[in-house]
GROMACS .gro file of C-alpha atoms in nm:
model
  235
    1MET     CA    1   2.018   1.245   0.522
    2SER     CA    2   1.846   1.204   0.185
    3LEU     CA    3   1.885   0.894  -0.030
    4PRO     CA    4   1.854   0.840  -0.405
    5LYS     CA    5   1.496   0.749  -0.493
    6THR     CA    6   1.560   0.383  -0.583
    7LEU     CA    7   1.773   0.326  -0.273
    8ALA     CA    8   1.517   0.500  -0.052
    9GLU     CA    9   1.244   0.272  -0.187
   10ASP     CA   10   1.452  -0.037  -0.116
   11VAL     CA   11   1.520   0.079   0.238
   12ALA     CA   12   1.154   0.164   0.295
   13ARG     CA   13   1.041  -0.182   0.180
   14ASN     CA   14   1.275  -0.347   0.428
   15LEU     CA   15   1.164  -0.120   0.711
   16VAL     CA   16   0.801  -0.202   0.635
   17MET     CA   17   0.882  -0.572   0.666
   18VAL     CA   18   1.058  -0.511   0.998
   19ALA     CA   19   0.749  -0.338   1.135
   20ARG     CA   20   0.518  -0.606   0.998
   21LEU     CA   21   0.713  -0.904   1.134
   22ILE     CA   22   0.871  -0.785   1.457
   23ASP     CA   23   0.594  -0.924   1.679
   24GLU     CA   24   0.512  -1.245   1.491
   25ASP     CA   25   0.855  -1.341   1.355
   26PRO     CA   26   1.128  -1.133   1.520
   27GLU     CA   27   1.411  -1.333   1.364
   28GLN     CA   28   1.284  -1.259   1.015
   29ALA     CA   29   1.231  -0.895   1.111
   30TYR     CA   30   1.591  -0.887   1.229
   31ALA     CA   31   1.708  -1.020   0.892
   32TYR     CA   32   1.523  -0.744   0.708
   33SER     CA   33   1.668  -0.485   0.946
   34ARG     CA   34   2.019  -0.600   0.861
   35ILE     CA   35   1.949  -0.548   0.492
   36ALA     CA   36   1.821  -0.196   0.559
   37LEU     CA   37   2.127  -0.130   0.773
   38ARG     CA   38   2.362  -0.234   0.495
   39LEU     CA   39   2.181  -0.004   0.255
   40ALA     CA   40   2.152   0.306   0.474
   41SER     CA   41   2.344   0.291   0.800
   42ARG     CA   42   2.356   0.669   0.824
   43VAL     CA   43   1.978   0.707   0.846
   44ALA     CA   44   1.853   0.741   1.205
   45ALA     CA   45   1.524   0.560   1.137
   46VAL     CA   46   1.718   0.262   1.003
   47ARG     CA   47   1.941   0.248   1.311
   48GLU     CA   48   1.636   0.270   1.537
   49ALA     CA   49   1.454  -0.008   1.350
   50ALA     CA   50   1.767  -0.223   1.362
   51GLY     CA   51   1.785  -0.160   1.735
   52PHE     CA   52   1.429  -0.271   1.796
   53ALA     CA   53   1.474  -0.581   1.579
   54ALA     CA   54   1.787  -0.676   1.772
   55TYR     CA   55   1.606  -0.603   2.100
   56ALA     CA   56   1.317  -0.830   1.997
   57THR     CA   57   1.563  -1.116   1.939
   58GLN     CA   58   1.741  -1.049   2.270
   59LYS     CA   59   2.060  -0.927   2.104
   60TYR     CA   60   2.090  -0.658   2.367
   61SER     CA   61   2.447  -0.546   2.305
   62GLU     CA   62   2.374  -0.493   1.937
   63ALA     CA   63   2.042  -0.322   2.015
   64LEU     CA   64   2.209  -0.084   2.258
   65ALA     CA   65   2.471   0.013   2.001
   66GLU     CA   66   2.202   0.087   1.742
   67PHE     CA   67   1.991   0.288   1.986
   68ARG     CA   68   2.296   0.493   2.088
   69ALA     CA   69   2.371   0.564   1.722
   70ALA     CA   70   2.011   0.675   1.659
   71LYS     CA   71   2.023   0.899   1.966
   72ARG     CA   72   2.344   1.063   1.846
   73MET     CA   73   2.191   1.127   1.504
   74THR     CA   74   1.864   1.275   1.628
   75GLY     CA   75   1.951   1.421   1.968
   76SER     CA   76   1.621   1.273   2.095
   77VAL     CA   77   1.595   1.102   2.434
   78GLU     CA   78   1.285   0.895   2.352
   79LEU     CA   79   1.493   0.574   2.332
   80TRP     CA   80   1.634   0.624   2.682
   81PRO     CA   81   1.405   0.371   2.856
   82VAL     CA   82   1.467   0.092   2.606
   83MET     CA   83   1.840   0.163   2.622
   84ALA     CA   84   1.821   0.119   2.998
   85ASP     CA   85   1.630  -0.205   2.950
   86CYS     CA   86   1.909  -0.328   2.722
   87GLU     CA   87   2.144  -0.276   3.017
   88ARG     CA   88   1.916  -0.502   3.218
   89GLY     CA   89   1.923  -0.759   2.941
   90LEU     CA   90   2.303  -0.751   2.953
   91GLY     CA   91   2.293  -0.828   3.325
   92ARG     CA   92   2.377  -0.476   3.434
   93PRO     CA   93   2.073  -0.358   3.634
   94GLU     CA   94   2.284  -0.110   3.827
   95ARG     CA   95   2.351   0.077   3.502
   96ALA     CA   96   1.979   0.082   3.427
   97MET     CA   97   1.918   0.231   3.771
   98ALA     CA   98   2.184   0.495   3.710
   99MET     CA   99   2.014   0.589   3.382
  100ALA     CA  100   1.683   0.627   3.569
  101GLY     CA  101   1.841   0.912   3.762
  102GLU     CA  102   1.988   1.098   3.464
  103PRO     CA  103   1.856   1.434   3.338
  104GLU     CA  104   1.736   1.268   3.016
  105VAL     CA  105   1.442   1.120   3.207
  106GLN     CA  106   1.300   1.465   3.276
  107LYS     CA  107   1.291   1.532   2.901
  108LEU     CA  108   1.074   1.228   2.831
  109ASP     CA  109   0.701   1.261   2.773
  110LYS     CA  110   0.461   1.101   3.018
  111ALA     CA  111   0.460   0.766   2.840
  112GLY     CA  112   0.839   0.764   2.835
  113GLN     CA  113   0.860   0.845   3.204
  114VAL     CA  114   0.622   0.561   3.288
  115GLU     CA  115   0.830   0.328   3.072
  116MET     CA  116   1.141   0.439   3.258
  117ARG     CA  117   0.969   0.370   3.587
  118LEU     CA  118   0.885   0.017   3.469
  119VAL     CA  119   1.246  -0.042   3.368
  120ALA     CA  120   1.375   0.092   3.700
  121ALA     CA  121   1.138  -0.133   3.893
  122GLY     CA  122   1.255  -0.428   3.686
  123ALA     CA  123   1.615  -0.339   3.765
  124ARG     CA  124   1.532  -0.330   4.136
  125ARG     CA  125   1.384  -0.679   4.107
  126ASP     CA  126   1.691  -0.798   3.917
  127MET     CA  127   1.896  -0.692   4.219
  128GLY     CA  128   1.660  -0.869   4.461
  129GLN     CA  129   1.514  -0.544   4.592
  130ILE     CA  130   1.146  -0.636   4.565
  131ASP     CA  131   1.020  -0.383   4.821
  132ALA     CA  132   1.209  -0.106   4.644
  133ALA     CA  133   1.055  -0.219   4.314
  134ILE     CA  134   0.708  -0.184   4.465
  135VAL     CA  135   0.784   0.167   4.589
  136THR     CA  136   0.929   0.260   4.248
  137LEU     CA  137   0.600   0.171   4.079
  138GLN     CA  138   0.388   0.367   4.326
  139SER     CA  139   0.314   0.693   4.147
  140PRO     CA  140   0.034   0.932   4.050
  141GLU     CA  141   0.003   0.740   3.721
  142LEU     CA  142  -0.059   0.416   3.909
  143ALA     CA  143  -0.314   0.574   4.142
  144SER     CA  144  -0.503   0.747   3.861
  145ASN     CA  145  -0.833   0.602   3.740
  146ALA     CA  146  -0.764   0.736   3.392
  147VAL     CA  147  -0.670   0.472   3.136
  148HIS     CA  148  -0.380   0.531   2.899
  149PRO     CA  149  -0.197   0.291   2.664
  150TRP     CA  150   0.060   0.221   2.934
  151THR     CA  151  -0.192   0.174   3.219
  152PRO     CA  152  -0.240  -0.206   3.188
  153ARG     CA  153   0.135  -0.273   3.192
  154LEU     CA  154   0.195  -0.042   3.488
  155ARG     CA  155  -0.082  -0.203   3.694
  156TYR     CA  156   0.031  -0.550   3.590
  157ALA     CA  157   0.392  -0.483   3.691
  158TYR     CA  158   0.272  -0.357   4.029
  159ALA     CA  159   0.054  -0.664   4.080
  160ASP     CA  160   0.339  -0.895   3.985
  161ALA     CA  161   0.575  -0.719   4.227
  162LEU     CA  162   0.318  -0.746   4.508
  163LEU     CA  163   0.280  -1.117   4.439
  164ALA     CA  164   0.657  -1.165   4.447
  165ALA     CA  165   0.655  -0.997   4.788
  166GLY     CA  166   0.393  -1.242   4.914
  167ARG     CA  167   0.110  -0.986   4.919
  168GLU     CA  168  -0.137  -1.207   4.736
  169ASP     CA  169  -0.462  -1.028   4.817
  170GLU     CA  170  -0.326  -0.695   4.697
  171ALA     CA  171  -0.178  -0.864   4.391
  172ARG     CA  172  -0.518  -1.011   4.301
  173GLU     CA  173  -0.674  -0.665   4.330
  174TRP     CA  174  -0.417  -0.509   4.097
  175PHE     CA  175  -0.426  -0.791   3.844
  176GLY     CA  176  -0.799  -0.720   3.834
  177LYS     CA  177  -0.738  -0.350   3.776
  178ALA     CA  178  -0.489  -0.434   3.502
  179LEU     CA  179  -0.746  -0.656   3.335
  180GLU     CA  180  -1.009  -0.381   3.349
  181ALA     CA  181  -0.778  -0.147   3.160
  182ASP     CA  182  -0.642  -0.407   2.919
  183LYS     CA  183  -0.882  -0.392   2.625
  184ASP     CA  184  -0.623  -0.510   2.373
  185GLY     CA  185  -0.485  -0.811   2.559
  186ALA     CA  186  -0.144  -0.656   2.617
  187THR     CA  187  -0.098  -0.861   2.936
  188ASP     CA  188  -0.196  -1.204   3.063
  189ALA     CA  189  -0.367  -1.057   3.368
  190SER     CA  190  -0.671  -1.283   3.323
  191ASP     CA  191  -0.452  -1.593   3.334
  192ARG     CA  192  -0.269  -1.468   3.642
  193LEU     CA  193  -0.600  -1.409   3.819
  194ALA     CA  194  -0.716  -1.758   3.726
  195GLU     CA  195  -0.395  -1.906   3.866
  196LEU     CA  196  -0.445  -1.721   4.194
  197ASP     CA  197  -0.799  -1.858   4.211
  198GLY     CA  198  -0.677  -2.211   4.148
  199VAL     CA  199  -0.830  -2.248   3.803
  200GLU     CA  200  -0.658  -2.504   3.581
  201PHE     CA  201  -0.677  -2.483   3.204
  202VAL     CA  202  -0.729  -2.802   3.002
  203ASP     CA  203  -0.600  -2.834   2.647
  204ALA     CA  204  -0.917  -2.958   2.479
  205LEU     CA  205  -0.741  -2.997   2.145
  206GLY     CA  206  -0.475  -3.208   2.308
  207ASP     CA  207  -0.742  -3.433   2.459
  208ASP     CA  208  -0.906  -3.478   2.118
  209VAL     CA  209  -0.573  -3.573   1.967
  210ASP     CA  210  -0.514  -3.827   2.245
  211GLU     CA  211  -0.862  -3.975   2.200
  212ASP     CA  212  -0.812  -4.004   1.825
  213SER     CA  213  -0.481  -4.174   1.886
  214ASP     CA  214  -0.640  -4.419   2.127
  215GLU     CA  215  -0.918  -4.500   1.878
  216ASN     CA  216  -0.660  -4.562   1.607
  217ASP     CA  217  -0.468  -4.792   1.839
  218VAL     CA  218  -0.784  -4.992   1.910
  219ALA     CA  219  -0.861  -5.016   1.539
  220ASP     CA  220  -0.507  -5.136   1.471
  221ASP     CA  221  -0.538  -5.396   1.747
  222ASP     CA  222  -0.868  -5.523   1.601
  223LYS     CA  223  -0.711  -5.548   1.259
  224GLY     CA  224  -0.418  -5.734   1.402
  225ASP     CA  225  -0.651  -5.981   1.578
  226ALA     CA  226  -0.832  -6.051   1.252
  227THR     CA  227  -0.503  -6.122   1.078
  228ASP     CA  228  -0.379  -6.349   1.354
  229LYS     CA  229  -0.688  -6.572   1.344
  230ASP     CA  230  -0.638  -6.713   0.997
  231GLY     CA  231  -0.285  -6.597   0.917
  232THR     CA  232  -0.393  -6.358   0.642
  233SER     CA  233  -0.502  -5.998   0.630
  234GLU     CA  234  -0.863  -5.909   0.569
  235ALA     CA  235  -0.743  -5.670   0.300
   0.00000   0.00000   0.00000
C-alpha cells in the first residue's frame, strides 16, 4: 500500500536505522522497528523488518507472527526458512522439521533451500539426532567446490555436526574448508581449528592491565612505607 509522503519518509528513516543497527545493537534496532510498525503496520516491508529485529533479539514468537503477516501480504515464501528457525527458537524443532517437508521449500531459490537445509539440520540436533543432522547437510551444495555466500556456513555447520558426533579428523578437514571459503569472517572457523589443535589464546590487553595494576600497587606500598617512617606524607 502507498503512504502519504511525510509518513513514508518517517517510516523509511526508521527502517534505515533498523538495517544499520540490527547487527551491532539489535535492541536499539528492535526499538526503531516498533516505531515503524506503529506508523505503517499494513506495509509488508515494515512487518518483515519488525520480524527480523524481533528475531535478532530472540523474541521468536513475535518474530514468527511478523513473518507470517509479511508472507500473507506478499505471497512470497522467501521467509520460510527463518520462520522454521523461529519454531526452533520456541523449542518446537518437530515443527521446523515438518516445515522442511512442505511444498514451499521447492519454491525457494538455491540460497533459500540451503538455508532450509541448515535449519532442518539444526532441528535434528535439537532432537538429539546428530547422525541424521549430518546426513541432512550432505548435499550437492556441500560437495561442490564452487563458493557462494552460503558456502562457509554450510561447511561450518557440517564440521560442527561431525565434531559433535566425535568425528574429529573429518571435522578439522571441514572447518578448514569453511575457513577457505570464509573471506568475510562470517564464521569462527579459524578459532575452532585452533581449539582442535590445542592452541590457547592469551588476552594481551588483559595482561597489560594486570601489570599496570601491580605496578600501581607497588607504588602505593612504597608511598605508604614513606609515610609510616616519619608519620607524615611526603606530599
